[in-house]
């Protein structure tokens, strides 16, 4: 198995917490972070981290390990960046 999945299992977070952590990381790295709920379907929305973007599911529901890993990959980040 992939090493990153082992680290992802440590973090149980919902969409809102994921956005909060990315905003904190953005402030630390001086990178623009925006969340737009408009372009997504239903409760979905787009999260921009610098020039990269990903789609966030329902912000109230918990993110699975695979989904979290995929979103971090789309944003060119690792799980260690969030800790």
mmCIF file of C-alpha atoms in Angstrom:
data_model
loop_
_atom_site.group_PDB
_atom_site.id
_atom_site.type_symbol
_atom_site.label_atom_id
_atom_site.label_comp_id
_atom_site.label_asym_id
_atom_site.label_seq_id
_atom_site.Cartn_x
_atom_site.Cartn_y
_atom_site.Cartn_z
ATOM 1 C CA UNK A 1 0.000 0.000 0.000
ATOM 2 C CA UNK A 2 0.928 3.597 -0.438
ATOM 3 C CA UNK A 3 2.735 5.247 2.481
ATOM 4 C CA UNK A 4 0.494 8.328 2.313
ATOM 5 C CA UNK A 5 -2.641 6.323 3.166
ATOM 6 C CA UNK A 6 -1.081 5.319 6.464
ATOM 7 C CA UNK A 7 -0.763 8.997 7.428
ATOM 8 C CA UNK A 8 -4.185 9.924 6.083
ATOM 9 C CA UNK A 9 -5.910 7.471 8.430
ATOM 10 C CA UNK A 10 -4.686 9.522 11.375
ATOM 11 C CA UNK A 11 -6.752 12.518 10.309
ATOM 12 C CA UNK A 12 -10.528 12.270 10.587
ATOM 13 C CA UNK A 13 -11.856 15.572 9.383
ATOM 14 C CA UNK A 14 -14.868 17.004 7.663
ATOM 15 C CA UNK A 15 -14.834 19.452 4.770
ATOM 16 C CA UNK A 16 -15.003 22.540 6.975
ATOM 17 C CA UNK A 17 -11.988 21.493 9.017
ATOM 18 C CA UNK A 18 -10.080 20.717 5.803
ATOM 19 C CA UNK A 19 -10.820 24.231 4.518
ATOM 20 C CA UNK A 20 -9.762 25.764 7.861
ATOM 21 C CA UNK A 21 -6.451 23.904 7.828
ATOM 22 C CA UNK A 22 -5.760 24.936 4.238
ATOM 23 C CA UNK A 23 -6.502 28.583 5.029
ATOM 24 C CA UNK A 24 -4.069 28.407 7.955
ATOM 25 C CA UNK A 25 -1.432 26.803 5.709
ATOM 26 C CA UNK A 26 -2.072 29.461 3.056
ATOM 27 C CA UNK A 27 -1.474 32.261 5.571
ATOM 28 C CA UNK A 28 1.713 30.553 6.706
ATOM 29 C CA UNK A 29 3.007 30.133 3.117
ATOM 30 C CA UNK A 30 1.540 33.412 1.843
ATOM 31 C CA UNK A 31 -0.657 31.587 -0.704
ATOM 32 C CA UNK A 32 -4.149 32.734 -1.651
ATOM 33 C CA UNK A 33 -6.880 30.308 -0.535
ATOM 34 C CA UNK A 34 -10.482 30.754 -1.693
ATOM 35 C CA UNK A 35 -13.598 28.638 -1.364
ATOM 36 C CA UNK A 36 -16.454 29.196 -3.800
ATOM 37 C CA UNK A 37 -19.678 27.319 -3.156
ATOM 38 C CA UNK A 38 -21.250 28.560 -6.387
ATOM 39 C CA UNK A 39 -19.663 26.399 -9.101
ATOM 40 C CA UNK A 40 -20.393 23.114 -7.348
ATOM 41 C CA UNK A 41 -23.525 21.025 -7.467
ATOM 42 C CA UNK A 42 -25.666 21.087 -4.328
ATOM 43 C CA UNK A 43 -23.438 21.395 -1.282
ATOM 44 C CA UNK A 44 -20.256 20.999 -3.355
ATOM 45 C CA UNK A 45 -17.847 23.850 -3.963
ATOM 46 C CA UNK A 46 -14.423 24.644 -5.388
ATOM 47 C CA UNK A 47 -11.401 25.288 -3.221
ATOM 48 C CA UNK A 48 -8.496 27.189 -4.741
ATOM 49 C CA UNK A 49 -5.047 26.929 -3.158
ATOM 50 C CA UNK A 50 -2.871 29.255 -5.180
ATOM 51 C CA UNK A 51 -3.241 28.155 -8.815
ATOM 52 C CA UNK A 52 -4.470 24.632 -7.929
ATOM 53 C CA UNK A 53 -8.072 23.723 -7.231
ATOM 54 C CA UNK A 54 -10.164 20.816 -6.005
ATOM 55 C CA UNK A 55 -13.836 20.105 -5.392
ATOM 56 C CA UNK A 56 -15.036 19.864 -1.802
ATOM 57 C CA UNK A 57 -17.996 17.626 -0.994
ATOM 58 C CA UNK A 58 -20.489 18.449 1.705
ATOM 59 C CA UNK A 59 -18.567 20.483 4.288
ATOM 60 C CA UNK A 60 -20.420 18.861 7.184
ATOM 61 C CA UNK A 61 -19.605 15.246 6.301
ATOM 62 C CA UNK A 62 -16.389 13.437 7.140
ATOM 63 C CA UNK A 63 -13.865 12.990 4.317
ATOM 64 C CA UNK A 64 -12.696 9.473 3.558
ATOM 65 C CA UNK A 65 -8.966 8.712 3.484
ATOM 66 C CA UNK A 66 -8.951 8.174 -0.287
ATOM 67 C CA UNK A 67 -10.859 11.375 -0.978
ATOM 68 C CA UNK A 68 -8.584 13.374 1.314
ATOM 69 C CA UNK A 69 -5.487 11.941 -0.386
ATOM 70 C CA UNK A 70 -6.925 12.702 -3.841
ATOM 71 C CA UNK A 71 -7.786 16.308 -2.919
ATOM 72 C CA UNK A 72 -4.325 16.885 -1.471
ATOM 73 C CA UNK A 73 -2.771 15.464 -4.635
ATOM 74 C CA UNK A 74 -4.849 17.865 -6.771
ATOM 75 C CA UNK A 75 -3.583 20.737 -4.621
ATOM 76 C CA UNK A 76 0.037 19.467 -4.810
ATOM 77 C CA UNK A 77 0.171 19.048 -1.024
ATOM 78 C CA UNK A 78 0.854 16.181 1.356
ATOM 79 C CA UNK A 79 -0.794 15.139 4.599
ATOM 80 C CA UNK A 80 2.274 16.363 6.458
ATOM 81 C CA UNK A 81 1.529 19.891 5.249
ATOM 82 C CA UNK A 82 -1.745 19.864 7.212
ATOM 83 C CA UNK A 83 -0.289 18.685 10.507
#
